[in-house]
Structures are given as structure tokens and as C-alpha cells.
Amino acid sequence: MSFEEIYDTYYSKIFRLCMGYMNDHDWAQDVTQETFITVWQKLSQFRNESTIGTWIYRIASNHCLRQLEKQSKMPKGEMPVQLEDKPPPDTDSQVQLLYKCIAELPEIDRIIISLELEDVKQAEIANIVGLSETNIRVKVYRIKEKLSQKFKKYEHQY
Amino acid sequence: MSTNIDFKAIWQQQDVVAKPDIKEVIKKSGRLKKKTRNKLLWTNGLLIAVTIYYIVFLYYGYHSSMITTVIGGLLTITGFVAYLLISNGLLLDLFKSHAEADSFAYLKELLAIKRKQEIVETKLVKLYLITLFVGVTLFMIEPVIKMGAIWGSVAYICLFAWMAFAYFYLIPRRVKKQRAEWATIIEKLQTINDQLTQTGHLE
């Protein structure tokens, strides 16, 4: 698979994963770009030990995790008002709500549920995150439960 | 609790921002990286060149004959070069992470890197200052002998005062500030790591 094909196939998927983690359009776009720069730099080292998808998702997840270094330099609460996330106005409210609920989950749960919603197989998620498949299965079940509770709670509020 | 909401369908509706021209992004990132690297090499190269020039100049200028001058000069240069290399992260292997590893391994790697950085910054800075102190003290013996007792004493008092100020005030202040920053990052990394390690009981 050439880099251009990878970029075309995975851009939306990686962007959504980053959005699930950060719930901030500009930030998610930056991390998506950083991910593809790494993919471009390391593509020649890819040895088919995993599928290309797993490999790319791993890079993206780790780029997301790395953002905490930037967060600690500028905690979100201290961001200037104009930099706060403003989703595009045409985004459906249910979509906004879902991403808001996901953003409230612990970091690893955000990655797991984003991958699950992206239709990545649980065996592959296990490979990306570094947990066993059984662990992932249980976690996905629990995260979905938590997500449903949050989602319904917010839906009642609005 | 029912989980009958079709999250997958909602998830897929997320607007994806227009794909930027990735080749352009890569080019820009490459240019930026090159610029940063060149700037770093240029600044460090200049600093090293100036230090070496002055030490060599002083050495030949005073027609040095004492071994302490040579040892002092070499210690100062070695300490300075080593410090610049480490503080600028040029020893890449020491701080290299593998973004293609699984998250569990990657977090462990990040934690190890942060701890290594802490050691390098706190312990090695002090070690550097001691090397510099010993180096300059040795290097100055010969010129000070030629200066005479009064000016020689003034030179050494100034040197000791500056070193004491750096060692007991400047460095601890810098380390304290950086420690707070690292502690926040390490704590966050540890929290995420715990999210992974505490899942063992789920099986």
C-alpha cells in the first residue's frame, strides 16, 4: 500500500479517533497530521508483523497519549477563550453529545471505544492497546454501559 | 442497562475536516525540523568554538608550561561539550520512543524517558558544574601565579563566589521548577498506565 493510499483510506478514521480522544477539531487535526508525518517517516520500517491498520492506529493512539505533555504545559482550563473548542455549527447535536461523553472517559477507555466504534476488531484493539482480547471485550462492554448512562443523562438535560 | 443506542452510526456522522495536502504538510514539517536542527548545531557549534578558541588562546598566550593548565582546559571543554550534547537531547537513543509500539509498551517507555530526563537534568547538571569548577580552577593556576597575590586572590574569590551562587542558588531553583513540571507529567502517565495495569482483574 502506498503512502497516498494509506492517507486516503485512513485519514477520516484517524481524525475521528483523535476527535474521540480530544474532542477539539483543531487539536485533532494537528494530531492527525503528526500521525501521518510519523507514518510517512516510518513506512519503510514497517515489517508486516501486524496489519497496516493496527500499525497506524498504534501510532495515532500513542500520539494522542503524548498530548498530555502539551496539556501539562497549558492546562485546558487556562486556555484563552478564543482557543476553546467550538465544533462546526452544522455538526449534529447527537454527534457532539457522543464525542462530549467519550471525552469525559479515562484516556485508555477513550481510545478503546473510539477504535470499537470505528469497527476495528477486538483482537486488533487488543494488539493496539497492549491488553488481552478478553480484557478488551469486558472493557468495551463496560465503557458502552457508561457511555449509555452519560448519553441518556445529557439527553434529558438538553 | 441497555446499550441500544446506535453509537456506531452516530460516530460515523462526525464531520471530518477537509484533508490537507499531506505532501505539503510533510515538506513544511521537514523544513521546520531542518531549521531547528541547523539552529541548534549552529548555536552549539559556535559556543564550543568560542570556548575552545579562548582556552587555546589563553594556553598559547601565556606560553603555558604547567600540566594543570592543560588538564584544566581539557576538563572544561569536555564538560561543556558533554553538557551541550545532553541538554539539547542530541543523545537521541537515550530519549527515543517508539510510536509504533502498543500503548502499554509506549507508556512504559515514556515513563522511563521522563525519569531518565529527570536524572540527566538534575544529576548531570551538578556533575557538569563540578567538572567546570575543577577545570577552571586548575586552568587558572598558571595565569594566577603570573598575576601576583592580590589579583590572583581576587580572581579566585570571584570564581568561587560565582560557582557557589550557581551551585547553591541557580541550579536548585531551576531543578525545583522542572521537577514540578515532570512530576505532573509522570503522575499523568502513571494514571494512564494504571488504567491498563488495573484491568488484570477483569479476566
PDB file of C-alpha atoms in Angstrom, chain A residues 3-4 7-8 11 15-16 19 25 29 33 36-37 40-42 55 58-59 61-62 65-66 68-69 72-73 90-91 94-95 98-99 102 106-108 114 116-119 127-132 134-135 138-139 142 144-145 148-149 151-152, chain B residues 1-5 7-8 10-23 25-26 29 33 95-107 110 113-114 117 181 184-186 188-189 191-193 195-197 199-203:
ATOM      1  CA  PHE A   3       1.559   6.286   1.377  1.00  0.00           C
ATOM      2  CA  GLU A   4      -1.063   8.148  -0.669  1.00  0.00           C
ATOM      3  CA  TYR A   7      -3.546   8.594   3.671  1.00  0.00           C
ATOM      4  CA  ASP A   8      -6.758   8.440   1.668  1.00  0.00           C
ATOM      5  CA  TYR A  11      -7.375   9.997   7.241  1.00  0.00           C
ATOM      6  CA  PHE A  15      -9.247  12.046  12.585  1.00  0.00           C
ATOM      7  CA  ARG A  16     -12.280  10.532  14.334  1.00  0.00           C
ATOM      8  CA  MET A  19     -11.584  13.662  17.966  1.00  0.00           C
ATOM      9  CA  HIS A  25     -11.367  19.959  15.967  1.00  0.00           C
ATOM     10  CA  GLN A  29      -6.442  17.810  13.046  1.00  0.00           C
ATOM     11  CA  GLN A  33      -1.235  15.336  10.723  1.00  0.00           C
ATOM     12  CA  PHE A  36       0.707  10.793   9.166  1.00  0.00           C
ATOM     13  CA  ILE A  37       4.079  12.516   9.289  1.00  0.00           C
ATOM     14  CA  TRP A  40       5.471   8.674   6.269  1.00  0.00           C
ATOM     15  CA  GLN A  41       8.797   8.679   8.130  1.00  0.00           C
ATOM     16  CA  LYS A  42       8.488   5.089   9.353  1.00  0.00           C
ATOM     17  CA  TRP A  55       0.327  -0.210  12.945  1.00  0.00           C
ATOM     18  CA  ARG A  58      -0.916   2.336  17.287  1.00  0.00           C
ATOM     19  CA  ILE A  59       0.955   5.392  16.074  1.00  0.00           C
ATOM     20  CA  SER A  61      -3.098   6.260  19.800  1.00  0.00           C
ATOM     21  CA  ASN A  62       0.388   6.948  21.043  1.00  0.00           C
ATOM     22  CA  LEU A  65      -1.378   9.786  24.675  1.00  0.00           C
ATOM     23  CA  ARG A  66       1.637  12.005  24.141  1.00  0.00           C
ATOM     24  CA  LEU A  68      -0.656  15.047  27.933  1.00  0.00           C
ATOM     25  CA  GLU A  69       2.805  16.605  27.848  1.00  0.00           C
ATOM     26  CA  SER A  72       0.511  19.896  31.299  1.00  0.00           C
ATOM     27  CA  LYS A  73       2.177  22.941  29.797  1.00  0.00           C
ATOM     28  CA  ASP A  90     -23.554  22.171  11.222  1.00  0.00           C
ATOM     29  CA  THR A  91     -22.442  19.251  13.418  1.00  0.00           C
ATOM     30  CA  GLN A  94     -26.184  13.905  18.890  1.00  0.00           C
ATOM     31  CA  VAL A  95     -22.739  13.648  17.382  1.00  0.00           C
ATOM     32  CA  LEU A  98     -21.417  11.430  21.839  1.00  0.00           C
ATOM     33  CA  TYR A  99     -17.954  12.977  21.473  1.00  0.00           C
ATOM     34  CA  ILE A 102     -16.379   9.984  25.182  1.00  0.00           C
ATOM     35  CA  PRO A 106     -10.447   7.917  31.136  1.00  0.00           C
ATOM     36  CA  GLU A 107      -7.775   8.147  28.419  1.00  0.00           C
ATOM     37  CA  ILE A 108      -7.417   4.432  27.626  1.00  0.00           C
ATOM     38  CA  SER A 114     -13.096   5.078  19.556  1.00  0.00           C
ATOM     39  CA  GLU A 116     -14.543  -0.107  18.679  1.00  0.00           C
ATOM     40  CA  LEU A 117     -16.855   2.481  17.126  1.00  0.00           C
ATOM     41  CA  GLU A 118     -14.503   2.670  14.158  1.00  0.00           C
ATOM     42  CA  ASP A 119     -15.293  -1.044  13.643  1.00  0.00           C
ATOM     43  CA  ASN A 127      -2.960  -5.530  19.763  1.00  0.00           C
ATOM     44  CA  ILE A 128      -3.054  -1.743  19.548  1.00  0.00           C
ATOM     45  CA  VAL A 129      -3.531  -1.081  23.236  1.00  0.00           C
ATOM     46  CA  GLY A 130      -1.434  -3.965  24.580  1.00  0.00           C
ATOM     47  CA  LEU A 131      -4.155  -5.746  26.581  1.00  0.00           C
ATOM     48  CA  SER A 132      -5.628  -9.212  26.130  1.00  0.00           C
ATOM     49  CA  THR A 134     -10.747 -10.842  26.946  1.00  0.00           C
ATOM     50  CA  ASN A 135      -9.836  -7.635  28.742  1.00  0.00           C
ATOM     51  CA  VAL A 138     -15.053  -6.736  29.098  1.00  0.00           C
ATOM     52  CA  LYS A 139     -13.830  -3.170  28.869  1.00  0.00           C
ATOM     53  CA  ARG A 142     -18.412  -1.587  30.483  1.00  0.00           C
ATOM     54  CA  LYS A 144     -20.630   1.183  26.397  1.00  0.00           C
ATOM     55  CA  GLU A 145     -22.700   0.919  29.561  1.00  0.00           C
ATOM     56  CA  SER A 148     -25.180   4.990  27.508  1.00  0.00           C
ATOM     57  CA  GLN A 149     -25.719   6.320  31.028  1.00  0.00           C
ATOM     58  CA  PHE A 151     -25.626   9.928  26.906  1.00  0.00           C
ATOM     59  CA  LYS A 152     -29.099   9.478  28.369  1.00  0.00           C
TER      60      LYS A 152
ATOM     61  CA  MET B   1     -28.545  -1.217  31.463  1.00  0.00           C
ATOM     62  CA  SER B   2     -29.440  -1.307  27.815  1.00  0.00           C
ATOM     63  CA  THR B   3     -26.887  -0.178  25.327  1.00  0.00           C
ATOM     64  CA  ASN B   4     -29.301   0.028  22.421  1.00  0.00           C
ATOM     65  CA  ILE B   5     -28.205   3.470  21.225  1.00  0.00           C
ATOM     66  CA  PHE B   7     -23.246   4.714  18.799  1.00  0.00           C
ATOM     67  CA  LYS B   8     -21.504   3.454  15.688  1.00  0.00           C
ATOM     68  CA  ILE B  10     -23.643   8.473  15.376  1.00  0.00           C
ATOM     69  CA  TRP B  11     -19.851   8.147  15.487  1.00  0.00           C
ATOM     70  CA  GLN B  12     -19.610   7.902  11.718  1.00  0.00           C
ATOM     71  CA  GLN B  13     -21.581  11.122  11.261  1.00  0.00           C
ATOM     72  CA  GLN B  14     -18.729  13.192  12.677  1.00  0.00           C
ATOM     73  CA  ASP B  15     -17.710  15.843  10.166  1.00  0.00           C
ATOM     74  CA  VAL B  16     -14.202  15.240   9.011  1.00  0.00           C
ATOM     75  CA  VAL B  17     -12.275  18.370   8.222  1.00  0.00           C
ATOM     76  CA  ALA B  18     -11.006  18.651   4.660  1.00  0.00           C
ATOM     77  CA  LYS B  19      -7.874  16.594   4.138  1.00  0.00           C
ATOM     78  CA  PRO B  20      -4.871  18.879   3.869  1.00  0.00           C
ATOM     79  CA  ASP B  21      -2.305  18.262   1.147  1.00  0.00           C
ATOM     80  CA  ILE B  22      -0.141  15.859   3.138  1.00  0.00           C
ATOM     81  CA  LYS B  23       2.892  16.285   0.879  1.00  0.00           C
ATOM     82  CA  VAL B  25       2.490  19.252   5.418  1.00  0.00           C
ATOM     83  CA  ILE B  26       5.419  16.824   5.273  1.00  0.00           C
ATOM     84  CA  SER B  29       7.483  19.747   8.815  1.00  0.00           C
ATOM     85  CA  LYS B  33      12.886  20.232  11.578  1.00  0.00           C
ATOM     86  CA  PHE B  95      15.359   9.573  24.791  1.00  0.00           C
ATOM     87  CA  LYS B  96      13.995   7.700  21.796  1.00  0.00           C
ATOM     88  CA  SER B  97      10.444   6.419  21.943  1.00  0.00           C
ATOM     89  CA  HIS B  98       8.778   4.002  19.546  1.00  0.00           C
ATOM     90  CA  ALA B  99       5.455   5.415  18.416  1.00  0.00           C
ATOM     91  CA  GLU B 100       4.604   2.143  16.671  1.00  0.00           C
ATOM     92  CA  ALA B 101       4.689   0.115  19.901  1.00  0.00           C
ATOM     93  CA  ASP B 102       1.425  -0.846  21.598  1.00  0.00           C
ATOM     94  CA  SER B 103       0.091   1.745  24.060  1.00  0.00           C
ATOM     95  CA  PHE B 104       1.070  -0.308  27.095  1.00  0.00           C
ATOM     96  CA  ALA B 105       4.697  -0.594  25.986  1.00  0.00           C
ATOM     97  CA  TYR B 106       4.722   3.012  24.780  1.00  0.00           C
ATOM     98  CA  LEU B 107       3.549   4.390  28.120  1.00  0.00           C
ATOM     99  CA  LEU B 110       7.550   7.374  28.074  1.00  0.00           C
ATOM    100  CA  ILE B 113      12.272   8.507  29.339  1.00  0.00           C
ATOM    101  CA  LYS B 114      10.823  11.090  31.707  1.00  0.00           C
ATOM    102  CA  GLN B 117      15.435  13.113  31.704  1.00  0.00           C
ATOM    103  CA  GLU B 181       6.662  20.045  35.594  1.00  0.00           C
ATOM    104  CA  THR B 184       2.804  16.466  36.724  1.00  0.00           C
ATOM    105  CA  ILE B 185       3.669  14.602  33.528  1.00  0.00           C
ATOM    106  CA  ILE B 186       4.907  11.489  35.342  1.00  0.00           C
ATOM    107  CA  LYS B 188      -0.452  11.679  34.461  1.00  0.00           C
ATOM    108  CA  LEU B 189       1.491   8.949  32.674  1.00  0.00           C
ATOM    109  CA  THR B 191      -2.518   7.355  35.974  1.00  0.00           C
ATOM    110  CA  ILE B 192      -2.963   6.227  32.367  1.00  0.00           C
ATOM    111  CA  ASN B 193      -0.612   3.330  32.945  1.00  0.00           C
ATOM    112  CA  GLN B 195      -5.782   2.249  33.746  1.00  0.00           C
ATOM    113  CA  LEU B 196      -4.036  -0.516  31.804  1.00  0.00           C
ATOM    114  CA  THR B 197      -2.448  -2.424  34.664  1.00  0.00           C
ATOM    115  CA  THR B 199      -7.533  -4.266  34.149  1.00  0.00           C
ATOM    116  CA  GLY B 200      -5.903  -7.589  35.030  1.00  0.00           C
ATOM    117  CA  HIS B 201      -8.790  -8.469  37.354  1.00  0.00           C
ATOM    118  CA  LEU B 202     -11.280  -8.218  34.518  1.00  0.00           C
ATOM    119  CA  GLU B 203     -10.239 -11.558  33.092  1.00  0.00           C
TER     120      GLU B 203
END
